[in-house]
Structure formats: C-alpha cells, structure tokens
Amino acid sequence: MTYIDNFRTKSAPEARRVVVQRLNPTVVNFETRTLCNSTCSFCPVSIQNETRQDESMSGSLFEKVCKDLAEKSFSGILSFQLNNEPLIDKNLLKHIETAQTLLPECRKKITTNGIKLTLDFAKNLVDQGISILLVDNYSDSREQKLRLMNIEDELRREYPDLLVKIQYDRSINENLNTRGGRKKVVESYAHPKQATMGNIETSLEDANDKINYPCYRPFSSLTVTSDGSIGLCCYDVYFELNIGNAYGGNVIDTWHNAVADKIRNELLNGNRSFSAVCGSCNAEYLNDFDLKKMGLSKLERERL
C-alpha cells in the first residue's frame, strides 16, 4: 500500500475527527532553549548553521502552558525538545517537575543527542518524571557508543517501566529529507538509498524533490518555543507558520483557531504549495508515525 493509500484510509478520517471534534493534540513539543550542541550537517540549527538567538523559556510561561493543557484535560505526551538539545537547558529539571505536578497523567519524553547524557543525569530525569528517553547517537566514536550502551543497560535494569531507546546508527551526515525546506540535501553528505524519516528509500536525486502529498503532522503536534510562539510542526524551525502565542489565550484554543485549520485543510488535500515551509518539504507523516518511532505499542498508541 502506498503512502497516499495509507493516508486516505487511515490518517484522513482521524484528521477530520481532530478538526470536527476539536480533539487535543497527541504530542506537545516544548523548545525551552533555542540552542543545540552538535554539528549535524542535515540540521538547519546545528552549531555551524544556527542563526537564532540563544533564548530560554521562562518558568512562568512554561507553567502557564501546562495549566492551559490541564484545563483542556490534555493526556498525551509532553516532549521537552523541538529543534534544540534539551539537556543544555539549566532549567530542564525544574520544568519537568512543574509538568509532573500539573500534568501527572501525561507521559514526559526527552529526545537527546546524548552528548551531555550521563547515568546520573538520566536517573535525575526519570526521577523527576521522564518516562520516555530517546537518544539519537550521531557520533561515530566507539567510546561514545559504549558509554551510551552502559547507560542504557543500567537504566533498563533499574527502571523496568522506562521506555528507553538509543539509536546507535545515526550519523551527523545523514540524508534525511529537506526538513521543511530549510536544509538542502547535498552530495557531500548524501547517503544513497538510506531510509528517510518517512520510511521510503531515497537517493540524492530525489532527496530534494518537492511533493504534493498530504501530511498528518499538524493534526497531532503542538509546538511552543521559548518566546511563546505556537506552531504545528517541528520542521517549521523559525515558526514561519506561527498560529499564535502562548501568552495569549489557552494554547489548545489557539491550536484550533482559523489559521491552524486553514493550514490543516490545505495539507489534508495534498496541497503543500500554500507556504514556503510546506511547499519545500518532502517529509511524509501518517497519524501514528511519531508514536511508532517512540517505540510505543499499538495499545499504547491507541490510548493517546
């Protein structure tokens, strides 16, 4: 079954239900600090590519968003990263504590490149409330791989309920996709026939192709960055499709405003040309892609 067939039969009905019934997002992504500490060539915000100012989210704004979510009975996944490295935010543990207090039923997730991850830090994260820990190891260093393997083994032993997943075969020179049009895949780091984020095979020739496929991401994802800007997709790095600000009304109401629904309608109909971000993006997302990537079981995905 093709991506289009899958979307029409599985994702489109759920997408319409999200809009009509004003359902909550599945995942809320916080970018509590706009900075990364890696040099991944495919990423528009890696150390050598970053153009944004280094800004951190205030504790009061983070708390306000959590209260908004609690008011709307949000019970999905709180994710403490977007286009940044969460472990370099000195306020991270405090934010997790706040989220655990205000949204105890939500699963809290960290995705990190692992550079700053130690066993003690990982234990602190879990003790504060993190229940999903994903590590994308972009280093080719054998020492780094062994270090992360030891951390993973110890966490699995001490925290059997923790969902921990470390991907050891990532690379700072991956050929993924155009990431919302903000990063062109170039020959110097293209990996022919490497699986893309959309689980299709690609080569340099088609890695930069523009596609007019529907996309489910704005029907499941709510993103908030350090200044309160609200978006619908992690690939909208600079929040060009800004649908509002968390300093305004309830963030869930903003997520369902007319601006957001217009974006969803365009993407539901397979029209990505309405914006520079979506029009230059060739990522493919079905309604359960992100949850599968986290390693959640089918039953766990259905509960969200």
PDB file of C-alpha atoms in Angstrom, residues 81-207:
ATOM      1  CA  GLN A  81      12.649  19.195  22.734  1.00  0.00           C
ATOM      2  CA  LEU A  82      11.974  20.611  19.289  1.00  0.00           C
ATOM      3  CA  ASN A  83      14.964  21.917  17.304  1.00  0.00           C
ATOM      4  CA  ASN A  84      17.308  22.099  20.256  1.00  0.00           C
ATOM      5  CA  GLU A  85      19.291  19.953  22.675  1.00  0.00           C
ATOM      6  CA  PRO A  86      17.197  19.825  25.862  1.00  0.00           C
ATOM      7  CA  LEU A  87      19.962  18.687  28.205  1.00  0.00           C
ATOM      8  CA  ILE A  88      21.823  22.007  27.927  1.00  0.00           C
ATOM      9  CA  ASP A  89      18.892  23.921  29.440  1.00  0.00           C
ATOM     10  CA  LYS A  90      19.816  24.517  33.087  1.00  0.00           C
ATOM     11  CA  ASN A  91      16.116  24.822  33.952  1.00  0.00           C
ATOM     12  CA  LEU A  92      15.134  21.489  32.389  1.00  0.00           C
ATOM     13  CA  LEU A  93      14.675  19.533  35.626  1.00  0.00           C
ATOM     14  CA  LYS A  94      12.584  22.345  37.104  1.00  0.00           C
ATOM     15  CA  HIS A  95      10.353  22.372  34.014  1.00  0.00           C
ATOM     16  CA  ILE A  96       9.876  18.605  34.257  1.00  0.00           C
ATOM     17  CA  GLU A  97       8.971  18.944  37.935  1.00  0.00           C
ATOM     18  CA  THR A  98       6.378  21.597  37.047  1.00  0.00           C
ATOM     19  CA  ALA A  99       4.902  19.393  34.337  1.00  0.00           C
ATOM     20  CA  GLN A 100       4.768  16.400  36.656  1.00  0.00           C
ATOM     21  CA  THR A 101       2.891  18.456  39.255  1.00  0.00           C
ATOM     22  CA  LEU A 102       0.358  19.977  36.857  1.00  0.00           C
ATOM     23  CA  LEU A 103       0.011  17.099  34.372  1.00  0.00           C
ATOM     24  CA  PRO A 104       0.791  13.915  36.306  1.00  0.00           C
ATOM     25  CA  GLU A 105      -1.042  11.627  33.869  1.00  0.00           C
ATOM     26  CA  CYS A 106       0.916  12.753  30.804  1.00  0.00           C
ATOM     27  CA  ARG A 107       3.919  10.837  29.590  1.00  0.00           C
ATOM     28  CA  LYS A 108       7.027  13.009  29.563  1.00  0.00           C
ATOM     29  CA  LYS A 109       9.570  12.483  26.810  1.00  0.00           C
ATOM     30  CA  ILE A 110      13.139  13.576  26.184  1.00  0.00           C
ATOM     31  CA  THR A 111      14.937  13.175  22.872  1.00  0.00           C
ATOM     32  CA  THR A 112      18.638  13.987  23.115  1.00  0.00           C
ATOM     33  CA  ASN A 113      21.798  13.538  21.072  1.00  0.00           C
ATOM     34  CA  GLY A 114      23.391  12.039  24.184  1.00  0.00           C
ATOM     35  CA  ILE A 115      26.443  14.308  24.270  1.00  0.00           C
ATOM     36  CA  LYS A 116      25.594  15.634  27.744  1.00  0.00           C
ATOM     37  CA  LEU A 117      23.874  12.478  28.974  1.00  0.00           C
ATOM     38  CA  THR A 118      25.392  10.728  31.970  1.00  0.00           C
ATOM     39  CA  LEU A 119      23.925   7.940  34.054  1.00  0.00           C
ATOM     40  CA  ASP A 120      23.315  10.299  36.977  1.00  0.00           C
ATOM     41  CA  PHE A 121      21.653  12.869  34.718  1.00  0.00           C
ATOM     42  CA  ALA A 122      19.462  10.170  33.175  1.00  0.00           C
ATOM     43  CA  LYS A 123      18.403   8.971  36.625  1.00  0.00           C
ATOM     44  CA  ASN A 124      17.540  12.538  37.635  1.00  0.00           C
ATOM     45  CA  LEU A 125      15.381  12.879  34.528  1.00  0.00           C
ATOM     46  CA  VAL A 126      13.491   9.674  35.291  1.00  0.00           C
ATOM     47  CA  ASP A 127      13.112  10.504  38.979  1.00  0.00           C
ATOM     48  CA  GLN A 128      11.613  13.881  38.034  1.00  0.00           C
ATOM     49  CA  GLY A 129       9.040  12.260  35.753  1.00  0.00           C
ATOM     50  CA  ILE A 130      10.529  11.356  32.360  1.00  0.00           C
ATOM     51  CA  SER A 131       9.038   8.062  31.149  1.00  0.00           C
ATOM     52  CA  ILE A 132      10.306   8.057  27.541  1.00  0.00           C
ATOM     53  CA  LEU A 133      14.007   8.616  26.834  1.00  0.00           C
ATOM     54  CA  LEU A 134      15.182   8.556  23.230  1.00  0.00           C
ATOM     55  CA  VAL A 135      18.810   9.059  22.256  1.00  0.00           C
ATOM     56  CA  ASP A 136      19.914   9.710  18.680  1.00  0.00           C
ATOM     57  CA  ASN A 137      23.635   8.981  18.733  1.00  0.00           C
ATOM     58  CA  TYR A 138      25.108  10.916  15.811  1.00  0.00           C
ATOM     59  CA  SER A 139      28.692  10.199  16.855  1.00  0.00           C
ATOM     60  CA  ASP A 140      30.937   7.696  15.080  1.00  0.00           C
ATOM     61  CA  SER A 141      33.001   7.347  18.245  1.00  0.00           C
ATOM     62  CA  ARG A 142      33.232   3.804  19.610  1.00  0.00           C
ATOM     63  CA  GLU A 143      33.777   5.235  23.101  1.00  0.00           C
ATOM     64  CA  GLN A 144      30.569   7.246  22.853  1.00  0.00           C
ATOM     65  CA  LYS A 145      28.630   4.196  21.711  1.00  0.00           C
ATOM     66  CA  LEU A 146      29.959   2.047  24.566  1.00  0.00           C
ATOM     67  CA  ARG A 147      29.245   4.814  27.077  1.00  0.00           C
ATOM     68  CA  LEU A 148      25.627   5.079  25.931  1.00  0.00           C
ATOM     69  CA  MET A 149      25.227   1.297  25.875  1.00  0.00           C
ATOM     70  CA  ASN A 150      26.292   1.152  29.528  1.00  0.00           C
ATOM     71  CA  ILE A 151      23.793   3.886  30.407  1.00  0.00           C
ATOM     72  CA  GLU A 152      21.026   2.087  28.533  1.00  0.00           C
ATOM     73  CA  ASP A 153      21.763  -1.248  30.244  1.00  0.00           C
ATOM     74  CA  GLU A 154      21.773   0.341  33.696  1.00  0.00           C
ATOM     75  CA  LEU A 155      18.535   2.249  33.078  1.00  0.00           C
ATOM     76  CA  ARG A 156      16.750  -0.857  31.839  1.00  0.00           C
ATOM     77  CA  ARG A 157      17.874  -2.715  34.949  1.00  0.00           C
ATOM     78  CA  GLU A 158      16.937  -0.001  37.441  1.00  0.00           C
ATOM     79  CA  TYR A 159      13.808   1.374  35.725  1.00  0.00           C
ATOM     80  CA  PRO A 160      11.943  -1.507  34.058  1.00  0.00           C
ATOM     81  CA  ASP A 161       8.942   0.717  33.238  1.00  0.00           C
ATOM     82  CA  LEU A 162      11.058   3.325  31.447  1.00  0.00           C
ATOM     83  CA  LEU A 163      10.821   3.324  27.669  1.00  0.00           C
ATOM     84  CA  VAL A 164      14.446   3.911  26.695  1.00  0.00           C
ATOM     85  CA  LYS A 165      15.597   3.670  23.108  1.00  0.00           C
ATOM     86  CA  ILE A 166      19.066   4.536  21.838  1.00  0.00           C
ATOM     87  CA  GLN A 167      19.706   4.616  18.105  1.00  0.00           C
ATOM     88  CA  TYR A 168      23.380   3.859  17.623  1.00  0.00           C
ATOM     89  CA  ASP A 169      23.472   4.016  13.822  1.00  0.00           C
ATOM     90  CA  ARG A 170      22.683   7.698  13.291  1.00  0.00           C
ATOM     91  CA  SER A 171      25.183   9.984  11.552  1.00  0.00           C
ATOM     92  CA  ILE A 172      25.871  13.718  11.532  1.00  0.00           C
ATOM     93  CA  ASN A 173      25.939  13.368   7.718  1.00  0.00           C
ATOM     94  CA  GLU A 174      22.565  11.704   7.251  1.00  0.00           C
ATOM     95  CA  ASN A 175      20.473  12.153   4.153  1.00  0.00           C
ATOM     96  CA  LEU A 176      17.018  12.555   5.674  1.00  0.00           C
ATOM     97  CA  ASN A 177      14.774  14.987   3.841  1.00  0.00           C
ATOM     98  CA  THR A 178      14.583  18.708   3.215  1.00  0.00           C
ATOM     99  CA  ARG A 179      13.331  19.402   6.761  1.00  0.00           C
ATOM    100  CA  GLY A 180      10.674  21.916   5.830  1.00  0.00           C
ATOM    101  CA  GLY A 181      12.808  23.245   3.002  1.00  0.00           C
ATOM    102  CA  ARG A 182      15.309  24.701   5.439  1.00  0.00           C
ATOM    103  CA  LYS A 183      18.107  22.279   4.567  1.00  0.00           C
ATOM    104  CA  LYS A 184      19.047  21.134   1.084  1.00  0.00           C
ATOM    105  CA  VAL A 185      20.417  17.604   0.830  1.00  0.00           C
ATOM    106  CA  VAL A 186      23.795  17.954  -0.879  1.00  0.00           C
ATOM    107  CA  GLU A 187      26.127  15.416  -2.422  1.00  0.00           C
ATOM    108  CA  SER A 188      28.838  15.810   0.185  1.00  0.00           C
ATOM    109  CA  TYR A 189      26.707  14.070   2.769  1.00  0.00           C
ATOM    110  CA  ALA A 190      24.044  12.255   0.766  1.00  0.00           C
ATOM    111  CA  HIS A 191      23.695   8.588   1.594  1.00  0.00           C
ATOM    112  CA  PRO A 192      22.105   6.906  -1.452  1.00  0.00           C
ATOM    113  CA  LYS A 193      19.247   4.568  -0.637  1.00  0.00           C
ATOM    114  CA  GLN A 194      19.162   5.471   3.030  1.00  0.00           C
ATOM    115  CA  ALA A 195      15.743   5.314   4.665  1.00  0.00           C
ATOM    116  CA  THR A 196      14.207   8.736   5.183  1.00  0.00           C
ATOM    117  CA  MET A 197      12.075   9.918   8.051  1.00  0.00           C
ATOM    118  CA  GLY A 198       9.052   8.867   6.016  1.00  0.00           C
ATOM    119  CA  ASN A 199      10.337   5.298   5.740  1.00  0.00           C
ATOM    120  CA  ILE A 200      10.865   5.392   1.983  1.00  0.00           C
ATOM    121  CA  GLU A 201      14.138   4.887   0.171  1.00  0.00           C
ATOM    122  CA  THR A 202      15.788   7.938  -1.302  1.00  0.00           C
ATOM    123  CA  SER A 203      18.789   8.915  -3.366  1.00  0.00           C
ATOM    124  CA  LEU A 204      20.480  12.270  -3.859  1.00  0.00           C
ATOM    125  CA  GLU A 205      18.381  12.852  -6.969  1.00  0.00           C
ATOM    126  CA  ASP A 206      15.042  12.618  -5.193  1.00  0.00           C
ATOM    127  CA  ALA A 207      16.100  13.672  -1.689  1.00  0.00           C
TER     128      ALA A 207
END
